[in-house]
Tab-separated table of N, CA, C and O in Angstrom:
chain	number	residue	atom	x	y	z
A	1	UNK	N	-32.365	-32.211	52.786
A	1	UNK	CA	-32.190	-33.126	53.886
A	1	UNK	C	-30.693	-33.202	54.213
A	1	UNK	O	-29.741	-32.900	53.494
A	2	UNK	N	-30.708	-33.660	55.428
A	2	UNK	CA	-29.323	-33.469	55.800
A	2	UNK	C	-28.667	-34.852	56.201
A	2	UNK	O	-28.820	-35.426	57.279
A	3	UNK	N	-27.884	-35.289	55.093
A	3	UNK	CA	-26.854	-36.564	55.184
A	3	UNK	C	-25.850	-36.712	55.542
A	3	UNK	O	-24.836	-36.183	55.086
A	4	UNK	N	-25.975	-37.901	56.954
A	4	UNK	CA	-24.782	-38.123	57.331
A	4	UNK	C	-24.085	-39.353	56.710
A	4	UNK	O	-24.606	-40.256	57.364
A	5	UNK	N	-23.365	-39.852	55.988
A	5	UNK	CA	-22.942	-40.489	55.427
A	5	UNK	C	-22.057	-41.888	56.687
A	5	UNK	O	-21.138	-41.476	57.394
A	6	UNK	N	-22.336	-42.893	56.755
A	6	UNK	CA	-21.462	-43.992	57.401
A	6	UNK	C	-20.246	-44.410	56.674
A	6	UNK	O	-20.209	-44.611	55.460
A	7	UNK	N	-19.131	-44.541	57.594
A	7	UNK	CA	-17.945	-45.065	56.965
A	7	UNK	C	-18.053	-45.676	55.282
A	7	UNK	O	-17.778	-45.108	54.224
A	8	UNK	N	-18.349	-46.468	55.440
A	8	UNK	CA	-18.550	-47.596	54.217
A	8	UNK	C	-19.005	-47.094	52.864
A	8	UNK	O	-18.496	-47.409	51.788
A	9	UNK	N	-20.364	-46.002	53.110
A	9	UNK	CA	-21.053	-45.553	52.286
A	9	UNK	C	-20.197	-44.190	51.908
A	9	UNK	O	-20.195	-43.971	50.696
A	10	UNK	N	-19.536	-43.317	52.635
A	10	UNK	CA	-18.752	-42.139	52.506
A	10	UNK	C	-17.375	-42.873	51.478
A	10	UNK	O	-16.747	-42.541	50.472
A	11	UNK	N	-17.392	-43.868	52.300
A	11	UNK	CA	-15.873	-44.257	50.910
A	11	UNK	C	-16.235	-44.732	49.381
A	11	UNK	O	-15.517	-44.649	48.385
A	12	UNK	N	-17.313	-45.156	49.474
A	12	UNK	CA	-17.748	-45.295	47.783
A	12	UNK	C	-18.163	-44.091	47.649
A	12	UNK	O	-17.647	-43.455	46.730
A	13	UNK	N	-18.905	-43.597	48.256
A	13	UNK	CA	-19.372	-41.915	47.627
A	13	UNK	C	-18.333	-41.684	46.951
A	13	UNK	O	-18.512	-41.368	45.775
A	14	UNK	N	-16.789	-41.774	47.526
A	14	UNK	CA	-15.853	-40.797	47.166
A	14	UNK	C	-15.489	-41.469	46.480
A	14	UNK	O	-15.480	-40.701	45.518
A	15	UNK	N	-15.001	-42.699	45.956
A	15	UNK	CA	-14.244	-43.489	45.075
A	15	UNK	C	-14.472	-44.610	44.419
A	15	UNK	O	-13.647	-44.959	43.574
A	16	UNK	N	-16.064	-45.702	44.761
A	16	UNK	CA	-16.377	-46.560	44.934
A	16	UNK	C	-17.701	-46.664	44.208
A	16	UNK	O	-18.100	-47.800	43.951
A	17	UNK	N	-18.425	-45.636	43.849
A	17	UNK	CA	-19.634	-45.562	43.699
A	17	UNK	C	-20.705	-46.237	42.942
A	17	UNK	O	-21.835	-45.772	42.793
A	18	UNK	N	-20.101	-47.843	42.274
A	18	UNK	CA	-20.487	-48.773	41.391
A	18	UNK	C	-20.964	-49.553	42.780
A	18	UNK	O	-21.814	-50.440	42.696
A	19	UNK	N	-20.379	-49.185	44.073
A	19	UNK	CA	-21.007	-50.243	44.882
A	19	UNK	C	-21.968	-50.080	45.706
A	19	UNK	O	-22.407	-50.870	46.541
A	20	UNK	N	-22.443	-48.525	45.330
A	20	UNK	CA	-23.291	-47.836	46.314
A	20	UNK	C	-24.742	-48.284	45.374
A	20	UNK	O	-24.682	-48.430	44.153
A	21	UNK	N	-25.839	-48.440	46.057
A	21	UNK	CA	-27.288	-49.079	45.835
A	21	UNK	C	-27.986	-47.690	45.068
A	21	UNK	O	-27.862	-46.684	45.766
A	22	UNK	N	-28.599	-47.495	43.938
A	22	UNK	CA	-28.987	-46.514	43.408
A	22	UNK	C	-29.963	-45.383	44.072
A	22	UNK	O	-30.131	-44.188	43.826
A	23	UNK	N	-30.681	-46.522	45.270
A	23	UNK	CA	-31.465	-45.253	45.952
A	23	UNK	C	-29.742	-44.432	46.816
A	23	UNK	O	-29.431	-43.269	46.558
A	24	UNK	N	-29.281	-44.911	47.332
A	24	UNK	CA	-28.275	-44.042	47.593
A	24	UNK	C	-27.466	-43.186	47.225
A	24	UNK	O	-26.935	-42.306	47.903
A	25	UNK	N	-27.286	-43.545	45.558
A	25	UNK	CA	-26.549	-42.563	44.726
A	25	UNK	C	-27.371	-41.618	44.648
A	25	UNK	O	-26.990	-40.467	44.863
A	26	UNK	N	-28.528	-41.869	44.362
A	26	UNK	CA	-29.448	-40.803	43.882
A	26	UNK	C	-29.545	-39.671	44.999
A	26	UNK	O	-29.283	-38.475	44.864
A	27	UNK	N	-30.054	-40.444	46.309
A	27	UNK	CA	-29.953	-39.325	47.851
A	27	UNK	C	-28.260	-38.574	47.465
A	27	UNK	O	-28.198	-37.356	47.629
A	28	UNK	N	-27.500	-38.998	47.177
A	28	UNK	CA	-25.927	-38.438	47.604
A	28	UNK	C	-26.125	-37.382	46.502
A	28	UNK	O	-26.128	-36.161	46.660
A	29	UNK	N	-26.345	-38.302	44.975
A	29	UNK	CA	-25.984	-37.030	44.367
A	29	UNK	C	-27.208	-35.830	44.207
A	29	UNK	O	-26.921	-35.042	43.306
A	30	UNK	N	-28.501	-35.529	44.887
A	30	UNK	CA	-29.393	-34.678	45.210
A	30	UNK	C	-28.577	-33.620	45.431
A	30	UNK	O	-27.733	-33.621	46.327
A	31	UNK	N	-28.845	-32.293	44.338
A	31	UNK	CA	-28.052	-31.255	45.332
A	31	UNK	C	-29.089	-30.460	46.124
A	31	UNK	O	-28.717	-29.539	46.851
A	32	UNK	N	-30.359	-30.781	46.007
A	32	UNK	CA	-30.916	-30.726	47.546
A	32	UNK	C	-30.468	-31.132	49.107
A	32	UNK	O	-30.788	-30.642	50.190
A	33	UNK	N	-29.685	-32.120	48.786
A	33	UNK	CA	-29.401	-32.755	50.304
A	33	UNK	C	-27.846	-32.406	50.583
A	33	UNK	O	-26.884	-32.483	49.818
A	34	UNK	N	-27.927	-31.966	52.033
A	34	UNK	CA	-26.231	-31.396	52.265
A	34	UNK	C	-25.903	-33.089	52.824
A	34	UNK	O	-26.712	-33.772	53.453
A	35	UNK	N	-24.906	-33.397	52.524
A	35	UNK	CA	-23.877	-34.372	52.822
A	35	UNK	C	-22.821	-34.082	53.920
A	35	UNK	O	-21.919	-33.248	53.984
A	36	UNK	N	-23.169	-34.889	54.617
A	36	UNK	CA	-22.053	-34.837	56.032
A	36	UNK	C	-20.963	-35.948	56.129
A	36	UNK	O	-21.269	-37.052	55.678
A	37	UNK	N	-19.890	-35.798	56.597
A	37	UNK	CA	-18.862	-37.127	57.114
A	37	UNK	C	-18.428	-37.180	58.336
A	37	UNK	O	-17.373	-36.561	58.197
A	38	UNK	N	-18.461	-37.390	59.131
A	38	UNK	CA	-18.394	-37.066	60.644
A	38	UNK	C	-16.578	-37.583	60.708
A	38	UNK	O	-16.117	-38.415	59.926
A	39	UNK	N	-15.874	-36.989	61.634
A	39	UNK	CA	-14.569	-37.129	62.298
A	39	UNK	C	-14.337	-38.200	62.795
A	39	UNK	O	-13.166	-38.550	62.941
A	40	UNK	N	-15.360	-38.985	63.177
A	40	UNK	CA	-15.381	-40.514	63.404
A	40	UNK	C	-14.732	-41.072	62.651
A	40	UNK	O	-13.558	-41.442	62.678
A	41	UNK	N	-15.900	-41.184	61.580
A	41	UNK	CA	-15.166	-41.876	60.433
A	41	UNK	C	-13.543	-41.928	59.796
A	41	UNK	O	-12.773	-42.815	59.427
A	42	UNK	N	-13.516	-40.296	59.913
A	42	UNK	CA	-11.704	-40.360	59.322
A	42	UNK	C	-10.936	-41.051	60.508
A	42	UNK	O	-9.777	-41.366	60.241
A	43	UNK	N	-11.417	-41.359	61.858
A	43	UNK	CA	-10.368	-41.891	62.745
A	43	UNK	C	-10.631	-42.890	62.602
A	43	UNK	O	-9.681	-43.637	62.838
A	44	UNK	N	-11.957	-43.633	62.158
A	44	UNK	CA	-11.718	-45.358	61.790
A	44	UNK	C	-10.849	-45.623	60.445
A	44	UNK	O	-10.236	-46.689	60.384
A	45	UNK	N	-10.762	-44.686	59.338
A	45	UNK	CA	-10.511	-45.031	58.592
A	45	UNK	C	-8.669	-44.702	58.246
A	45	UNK	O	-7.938	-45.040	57.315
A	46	UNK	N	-8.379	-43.681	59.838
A	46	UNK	CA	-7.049	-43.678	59.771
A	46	UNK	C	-6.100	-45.277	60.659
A	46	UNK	O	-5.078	-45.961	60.608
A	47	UNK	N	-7.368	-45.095	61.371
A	47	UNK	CA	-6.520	-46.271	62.423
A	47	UNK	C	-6.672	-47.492	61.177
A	47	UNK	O	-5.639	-48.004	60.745
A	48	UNK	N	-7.623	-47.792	60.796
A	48	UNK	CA	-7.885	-49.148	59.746
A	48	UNK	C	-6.560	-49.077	58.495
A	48	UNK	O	-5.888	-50.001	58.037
A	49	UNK	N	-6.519	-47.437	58.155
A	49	UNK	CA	-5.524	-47.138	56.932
A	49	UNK	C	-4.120	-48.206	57.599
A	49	UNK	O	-3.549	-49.253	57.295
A	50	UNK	N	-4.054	-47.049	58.769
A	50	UNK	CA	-2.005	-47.921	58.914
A	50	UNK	C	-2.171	-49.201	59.449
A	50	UNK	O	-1.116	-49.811	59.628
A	51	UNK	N	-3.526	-49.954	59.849
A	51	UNK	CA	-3.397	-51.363	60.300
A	51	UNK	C	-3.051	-52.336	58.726
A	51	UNK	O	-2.685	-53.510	58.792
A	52	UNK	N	-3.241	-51.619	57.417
A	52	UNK	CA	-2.806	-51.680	56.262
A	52	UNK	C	-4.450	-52.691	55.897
A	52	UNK	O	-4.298	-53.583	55.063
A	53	UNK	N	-5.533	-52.573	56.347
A	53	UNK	CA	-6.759	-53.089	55.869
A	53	UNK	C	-7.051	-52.749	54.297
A	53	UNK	O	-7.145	-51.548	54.042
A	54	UNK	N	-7.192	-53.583	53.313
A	54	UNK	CA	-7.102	-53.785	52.104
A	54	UNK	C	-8.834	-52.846	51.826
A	54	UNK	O	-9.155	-52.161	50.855
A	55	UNK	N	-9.408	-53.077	52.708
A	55	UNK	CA	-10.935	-52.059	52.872
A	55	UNK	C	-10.430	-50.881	53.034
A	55	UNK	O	-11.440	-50.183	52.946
A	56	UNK	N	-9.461	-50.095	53.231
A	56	UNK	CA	-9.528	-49.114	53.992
A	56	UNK	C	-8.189	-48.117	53.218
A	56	UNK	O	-7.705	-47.212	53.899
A	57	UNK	N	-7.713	-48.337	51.929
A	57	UNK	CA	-6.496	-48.109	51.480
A	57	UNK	C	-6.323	-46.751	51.149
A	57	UNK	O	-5.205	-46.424	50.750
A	58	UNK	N	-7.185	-45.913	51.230
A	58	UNK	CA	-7.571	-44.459	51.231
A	58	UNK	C	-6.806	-43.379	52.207
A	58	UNK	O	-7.005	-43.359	53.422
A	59	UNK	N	-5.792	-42.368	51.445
A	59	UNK	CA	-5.470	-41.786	52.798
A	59	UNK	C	-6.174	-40.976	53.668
A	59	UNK	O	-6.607	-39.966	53.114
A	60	UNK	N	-6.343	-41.042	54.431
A	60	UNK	CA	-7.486	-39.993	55.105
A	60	UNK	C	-7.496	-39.033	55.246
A	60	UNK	O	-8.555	-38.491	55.563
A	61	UNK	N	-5.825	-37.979	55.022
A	61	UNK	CA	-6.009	-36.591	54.842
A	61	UNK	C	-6.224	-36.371	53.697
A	61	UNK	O	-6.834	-35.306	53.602
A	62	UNK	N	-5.922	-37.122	52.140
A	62	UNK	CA	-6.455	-37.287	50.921
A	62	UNK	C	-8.081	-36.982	51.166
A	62	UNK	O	-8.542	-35.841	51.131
A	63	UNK	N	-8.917	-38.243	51.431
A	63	UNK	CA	-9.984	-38.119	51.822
A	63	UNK	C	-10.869	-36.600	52.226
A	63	UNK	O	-11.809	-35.986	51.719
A	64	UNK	N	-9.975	-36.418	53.425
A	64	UNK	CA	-10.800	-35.596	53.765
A	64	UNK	C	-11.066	-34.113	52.965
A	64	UNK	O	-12.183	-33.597	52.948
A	65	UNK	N	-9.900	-33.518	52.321
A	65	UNK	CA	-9.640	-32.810	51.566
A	65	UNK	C	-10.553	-32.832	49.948
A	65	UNK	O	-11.103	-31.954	49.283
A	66	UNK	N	-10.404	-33.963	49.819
A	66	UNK	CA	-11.219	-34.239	48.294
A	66	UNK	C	-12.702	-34.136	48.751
A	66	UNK	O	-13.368	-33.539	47.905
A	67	UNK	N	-13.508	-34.584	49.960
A	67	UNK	CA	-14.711	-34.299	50.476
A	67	UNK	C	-14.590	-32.469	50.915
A	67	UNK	O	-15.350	-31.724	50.297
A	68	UNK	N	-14.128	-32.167	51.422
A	68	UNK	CA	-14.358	-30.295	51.963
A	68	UNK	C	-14.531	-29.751	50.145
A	68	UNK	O	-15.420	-29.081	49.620
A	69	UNK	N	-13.312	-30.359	49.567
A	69	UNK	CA	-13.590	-29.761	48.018
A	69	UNK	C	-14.914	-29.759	47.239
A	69	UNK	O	-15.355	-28.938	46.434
A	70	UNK	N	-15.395	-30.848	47.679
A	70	UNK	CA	-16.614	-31.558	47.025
A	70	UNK	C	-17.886	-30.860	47.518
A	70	UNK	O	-18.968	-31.151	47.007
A	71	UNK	N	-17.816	-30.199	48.226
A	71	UNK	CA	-19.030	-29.596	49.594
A	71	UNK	C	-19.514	-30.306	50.192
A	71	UNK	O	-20.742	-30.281	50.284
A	72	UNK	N	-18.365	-31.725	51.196
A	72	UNK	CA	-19.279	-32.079	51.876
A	72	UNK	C	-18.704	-31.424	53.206
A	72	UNK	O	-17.527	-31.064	53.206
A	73	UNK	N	-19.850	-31.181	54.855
A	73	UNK	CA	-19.893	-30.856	55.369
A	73	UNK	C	-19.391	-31.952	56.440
A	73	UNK	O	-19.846	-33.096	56.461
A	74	UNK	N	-18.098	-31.334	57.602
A	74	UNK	CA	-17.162	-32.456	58.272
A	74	UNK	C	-18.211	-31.822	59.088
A	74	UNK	O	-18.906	-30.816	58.939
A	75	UNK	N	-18.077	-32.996	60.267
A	75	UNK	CA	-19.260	-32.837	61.481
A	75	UNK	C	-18.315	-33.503	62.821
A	75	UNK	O	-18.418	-34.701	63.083
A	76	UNK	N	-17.442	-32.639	63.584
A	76	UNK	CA	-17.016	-33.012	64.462
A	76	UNK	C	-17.498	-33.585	65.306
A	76	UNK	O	-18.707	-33.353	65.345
A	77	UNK	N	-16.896	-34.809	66.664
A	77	UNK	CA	-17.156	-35.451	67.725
A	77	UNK	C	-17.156	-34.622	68.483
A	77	UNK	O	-16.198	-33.849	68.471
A	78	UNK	N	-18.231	-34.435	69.463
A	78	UNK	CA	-18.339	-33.564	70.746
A	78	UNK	C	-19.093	-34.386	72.026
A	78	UNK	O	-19.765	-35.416	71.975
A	79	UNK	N	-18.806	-33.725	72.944
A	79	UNK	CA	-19.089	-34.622	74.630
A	79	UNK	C	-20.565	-34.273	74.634
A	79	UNK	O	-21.039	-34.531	75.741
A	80	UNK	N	-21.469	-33.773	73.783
A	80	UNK	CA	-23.046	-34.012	73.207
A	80	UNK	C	-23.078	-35.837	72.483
A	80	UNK	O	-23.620	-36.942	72.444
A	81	UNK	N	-22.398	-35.267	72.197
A	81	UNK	CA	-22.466	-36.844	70.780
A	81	UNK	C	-21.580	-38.409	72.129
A	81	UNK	O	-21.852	-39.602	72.268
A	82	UNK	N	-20.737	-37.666	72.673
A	82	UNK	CA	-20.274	-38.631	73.759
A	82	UNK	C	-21.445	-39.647	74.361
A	82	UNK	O	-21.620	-40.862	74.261
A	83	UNK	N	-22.327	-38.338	75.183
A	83	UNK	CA	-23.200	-38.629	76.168
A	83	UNK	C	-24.334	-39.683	75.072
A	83	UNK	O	-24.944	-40.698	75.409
A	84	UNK	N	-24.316	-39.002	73.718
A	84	UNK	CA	-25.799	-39.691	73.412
A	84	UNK	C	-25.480	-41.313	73.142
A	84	UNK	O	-26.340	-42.175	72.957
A	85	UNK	N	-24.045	-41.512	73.165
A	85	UNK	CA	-23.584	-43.041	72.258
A	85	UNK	C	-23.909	-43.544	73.961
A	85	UNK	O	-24.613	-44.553	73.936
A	86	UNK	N	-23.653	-43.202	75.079
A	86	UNK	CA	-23.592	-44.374	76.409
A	86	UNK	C	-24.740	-44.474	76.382
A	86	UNK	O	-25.125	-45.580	76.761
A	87	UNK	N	-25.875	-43.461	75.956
A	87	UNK	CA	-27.776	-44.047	76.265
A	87	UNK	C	-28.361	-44.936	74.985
A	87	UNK	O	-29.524	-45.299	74.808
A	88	UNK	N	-27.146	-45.183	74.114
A	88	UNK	CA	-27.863	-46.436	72.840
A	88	UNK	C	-28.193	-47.619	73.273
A	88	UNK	O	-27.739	-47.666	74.417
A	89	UNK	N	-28.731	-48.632	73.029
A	89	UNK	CA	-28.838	-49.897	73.633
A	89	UNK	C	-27.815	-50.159	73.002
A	89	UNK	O	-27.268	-49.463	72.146
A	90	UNK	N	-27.371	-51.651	73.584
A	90	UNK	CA	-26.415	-52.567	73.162
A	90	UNK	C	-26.322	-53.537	71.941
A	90	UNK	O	-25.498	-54.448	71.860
A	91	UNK	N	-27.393	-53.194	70.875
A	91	UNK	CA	-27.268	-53.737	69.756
A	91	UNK	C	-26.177	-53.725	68.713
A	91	UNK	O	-26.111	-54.565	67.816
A	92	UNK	N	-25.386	-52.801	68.863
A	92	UNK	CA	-24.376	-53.414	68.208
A	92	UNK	C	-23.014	-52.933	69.194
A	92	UNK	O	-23.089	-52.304	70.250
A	93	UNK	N	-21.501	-53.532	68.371
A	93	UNK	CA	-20.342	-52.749	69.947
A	93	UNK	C	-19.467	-52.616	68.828
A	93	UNK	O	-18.378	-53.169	68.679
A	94	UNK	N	-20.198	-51.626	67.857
A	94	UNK	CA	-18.614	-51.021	66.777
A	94	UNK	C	-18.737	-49.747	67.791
A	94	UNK	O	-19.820	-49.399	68.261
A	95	UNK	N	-17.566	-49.126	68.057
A	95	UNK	CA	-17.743	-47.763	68.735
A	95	UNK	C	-17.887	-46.933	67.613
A	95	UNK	O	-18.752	-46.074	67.783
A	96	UNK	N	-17.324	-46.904	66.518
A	96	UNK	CA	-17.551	-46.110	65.322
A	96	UNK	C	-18.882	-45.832	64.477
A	96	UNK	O	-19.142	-45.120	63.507
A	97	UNK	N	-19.357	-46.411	65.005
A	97	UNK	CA	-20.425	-47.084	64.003
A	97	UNK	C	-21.815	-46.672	65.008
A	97	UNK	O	-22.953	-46.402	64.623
A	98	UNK	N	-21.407	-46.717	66.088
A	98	UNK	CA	-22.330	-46.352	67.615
A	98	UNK	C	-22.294	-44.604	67.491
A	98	UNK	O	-23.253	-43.867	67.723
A	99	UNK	N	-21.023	-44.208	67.095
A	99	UNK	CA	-21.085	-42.589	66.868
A	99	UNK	C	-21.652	-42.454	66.511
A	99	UNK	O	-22.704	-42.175	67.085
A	100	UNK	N	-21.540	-42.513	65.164
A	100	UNK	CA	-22.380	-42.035	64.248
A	100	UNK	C	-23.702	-41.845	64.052
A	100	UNK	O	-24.198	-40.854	63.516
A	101	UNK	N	-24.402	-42.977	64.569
A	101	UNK	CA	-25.742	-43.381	64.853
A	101	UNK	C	-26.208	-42.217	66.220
A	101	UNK	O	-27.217	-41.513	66.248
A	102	UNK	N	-25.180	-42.304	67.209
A	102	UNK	CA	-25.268	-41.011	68.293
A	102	UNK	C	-25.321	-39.696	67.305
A	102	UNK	O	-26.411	-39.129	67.230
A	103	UNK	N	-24.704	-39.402	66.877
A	103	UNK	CA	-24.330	-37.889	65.816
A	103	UNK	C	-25.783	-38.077	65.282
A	103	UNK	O	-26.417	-37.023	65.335
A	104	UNK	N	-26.450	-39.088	64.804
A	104	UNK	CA	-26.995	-38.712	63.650
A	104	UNK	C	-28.257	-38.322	64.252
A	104	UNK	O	-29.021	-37.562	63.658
A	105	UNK	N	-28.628	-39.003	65.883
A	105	UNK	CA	-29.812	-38.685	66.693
A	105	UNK	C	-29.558	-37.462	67.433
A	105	UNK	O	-30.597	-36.888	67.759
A	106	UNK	N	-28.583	-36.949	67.760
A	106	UNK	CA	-28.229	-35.775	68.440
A	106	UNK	C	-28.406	-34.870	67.769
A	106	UNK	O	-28.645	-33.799	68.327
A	107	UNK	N	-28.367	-34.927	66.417
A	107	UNK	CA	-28.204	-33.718	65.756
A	107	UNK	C	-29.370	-33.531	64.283
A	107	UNK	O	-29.383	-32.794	63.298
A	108	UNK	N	-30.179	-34.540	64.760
A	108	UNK	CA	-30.932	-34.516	63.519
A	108	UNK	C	-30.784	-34.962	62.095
A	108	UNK	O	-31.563	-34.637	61.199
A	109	UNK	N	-29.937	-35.580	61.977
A	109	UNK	CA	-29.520	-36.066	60.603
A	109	UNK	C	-30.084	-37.218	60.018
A	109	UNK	O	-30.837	-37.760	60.827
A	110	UNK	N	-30.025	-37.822	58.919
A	110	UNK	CA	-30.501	-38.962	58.685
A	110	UNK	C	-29.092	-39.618	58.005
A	110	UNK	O	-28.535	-39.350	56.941
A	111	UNK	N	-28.739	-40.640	59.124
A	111	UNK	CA	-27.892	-41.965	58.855
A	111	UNK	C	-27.699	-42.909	57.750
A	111	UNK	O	-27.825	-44.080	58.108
A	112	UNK	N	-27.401	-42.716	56.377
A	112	UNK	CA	-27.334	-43.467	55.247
A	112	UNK	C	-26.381	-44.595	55.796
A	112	UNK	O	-25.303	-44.356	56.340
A	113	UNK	N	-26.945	-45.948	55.572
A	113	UNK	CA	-25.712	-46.458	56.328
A	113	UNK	C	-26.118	-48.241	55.178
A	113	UNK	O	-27.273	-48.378	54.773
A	114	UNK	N	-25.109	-49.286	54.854
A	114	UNK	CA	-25.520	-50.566	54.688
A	114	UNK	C	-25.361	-51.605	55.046
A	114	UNK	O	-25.406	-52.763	54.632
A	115	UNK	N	-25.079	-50.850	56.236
A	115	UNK	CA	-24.922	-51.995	57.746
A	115	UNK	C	-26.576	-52.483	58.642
A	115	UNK	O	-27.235	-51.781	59.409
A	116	UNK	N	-26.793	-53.595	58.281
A	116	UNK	CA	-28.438	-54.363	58.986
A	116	UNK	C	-27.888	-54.151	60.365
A	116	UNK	O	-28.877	-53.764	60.987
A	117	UNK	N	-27.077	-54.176	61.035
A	117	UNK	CA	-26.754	-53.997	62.446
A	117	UNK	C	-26.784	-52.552	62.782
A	117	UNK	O	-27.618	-52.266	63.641
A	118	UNK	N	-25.892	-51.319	62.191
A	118	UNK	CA	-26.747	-50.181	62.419
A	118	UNK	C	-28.446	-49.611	62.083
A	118	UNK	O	-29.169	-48.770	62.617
A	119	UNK	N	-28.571	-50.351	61.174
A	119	UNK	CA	-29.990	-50.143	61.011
A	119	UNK	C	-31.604	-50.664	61.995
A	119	UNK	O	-32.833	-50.584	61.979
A	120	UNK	N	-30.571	-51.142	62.672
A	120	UNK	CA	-31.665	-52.146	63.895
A	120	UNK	C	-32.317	-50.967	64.726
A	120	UNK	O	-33.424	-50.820	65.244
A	121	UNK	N	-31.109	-50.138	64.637
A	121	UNK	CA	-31.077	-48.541	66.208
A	121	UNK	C	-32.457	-48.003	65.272
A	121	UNK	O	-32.729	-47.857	64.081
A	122	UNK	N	-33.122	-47.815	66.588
A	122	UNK	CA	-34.386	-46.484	66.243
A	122	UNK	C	-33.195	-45.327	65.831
A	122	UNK	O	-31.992	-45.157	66.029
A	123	UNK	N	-34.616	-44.470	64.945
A	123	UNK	CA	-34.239	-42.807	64.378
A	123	UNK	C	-33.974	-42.812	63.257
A	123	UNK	O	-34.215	-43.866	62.668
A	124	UNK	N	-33.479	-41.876	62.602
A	124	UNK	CA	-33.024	-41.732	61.573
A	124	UNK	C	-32.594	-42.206	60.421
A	124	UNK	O	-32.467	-41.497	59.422
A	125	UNK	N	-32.316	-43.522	60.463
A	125	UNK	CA	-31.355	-44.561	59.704
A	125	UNK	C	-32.075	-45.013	58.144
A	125	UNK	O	-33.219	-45.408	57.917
A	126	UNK	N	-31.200	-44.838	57.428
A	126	UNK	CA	-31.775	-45.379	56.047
A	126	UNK	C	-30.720	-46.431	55.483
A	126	UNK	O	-29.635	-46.086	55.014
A	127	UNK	N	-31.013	-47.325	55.547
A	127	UNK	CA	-30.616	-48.569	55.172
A	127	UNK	C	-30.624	-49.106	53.337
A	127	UNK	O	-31.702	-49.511	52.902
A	128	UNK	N	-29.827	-49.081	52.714
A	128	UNK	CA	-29.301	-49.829	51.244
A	128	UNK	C	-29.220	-50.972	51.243
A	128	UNK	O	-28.851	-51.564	50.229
């Protein structure tokens, strides 16, 4: 299966993982399932890094590097993934968080996420 990992859940994957819910560890560490991090994420988590967010203290070219090492698979933003975030309903207004959920319906993925507000969106979404 193919995992796209949400902000929150991608940063314990990588460093955090006492806070991740066991059905989730278990999906992450499956080496059946390819693991994704979408480009989103490293731009929330760069803009959040230098706003100096105590959530967010991770460098993100660190990050991203220790994930490519790891085999997870980066999943760039494209004007596919653009178009699919303006046809979401308005249930939630993280734009980051709206990507992803776009990425994860555009492209077939399933959305690990432990956000009840992304989890509201039809498709894909698996909720911790």
């Amino acid at each position: 299966m193919k995992l796209l990992l949400d902000t929150h859940v991608l940063l314990w994957a990588a460093g955090d993982s006492e806070r991740l819910p066991s059905a989730a560890l278990a999906m992450i560490g499956d080496p059946g399932n390819q693991l994704i991090f979408s480009a989103a994420s490293l731009w929330e988590i760069a803009i959040k890094h230098t706003l100096g967010r105590s959530d967010f203290r991770v460098d993100p070219a660190l990050l991203r590097r220790g994930l490519l090492d790891n085999g997870y698979v980066e999943l760039a933003v494209t004007g596919r993934h653009a178009v699919a975030m303006a046809a979401l309903p308005p249930l939630h207004k993280d734009p980051f968080d709206r990507m992803l959920i776009a990425q994860a319906g555009a492209d077939g993925l399933s959305l690990l996420t432990v956000d009840p507000a992304v989890a509201r969106y039809p498709g894909p979404i698996q909720m911790f």
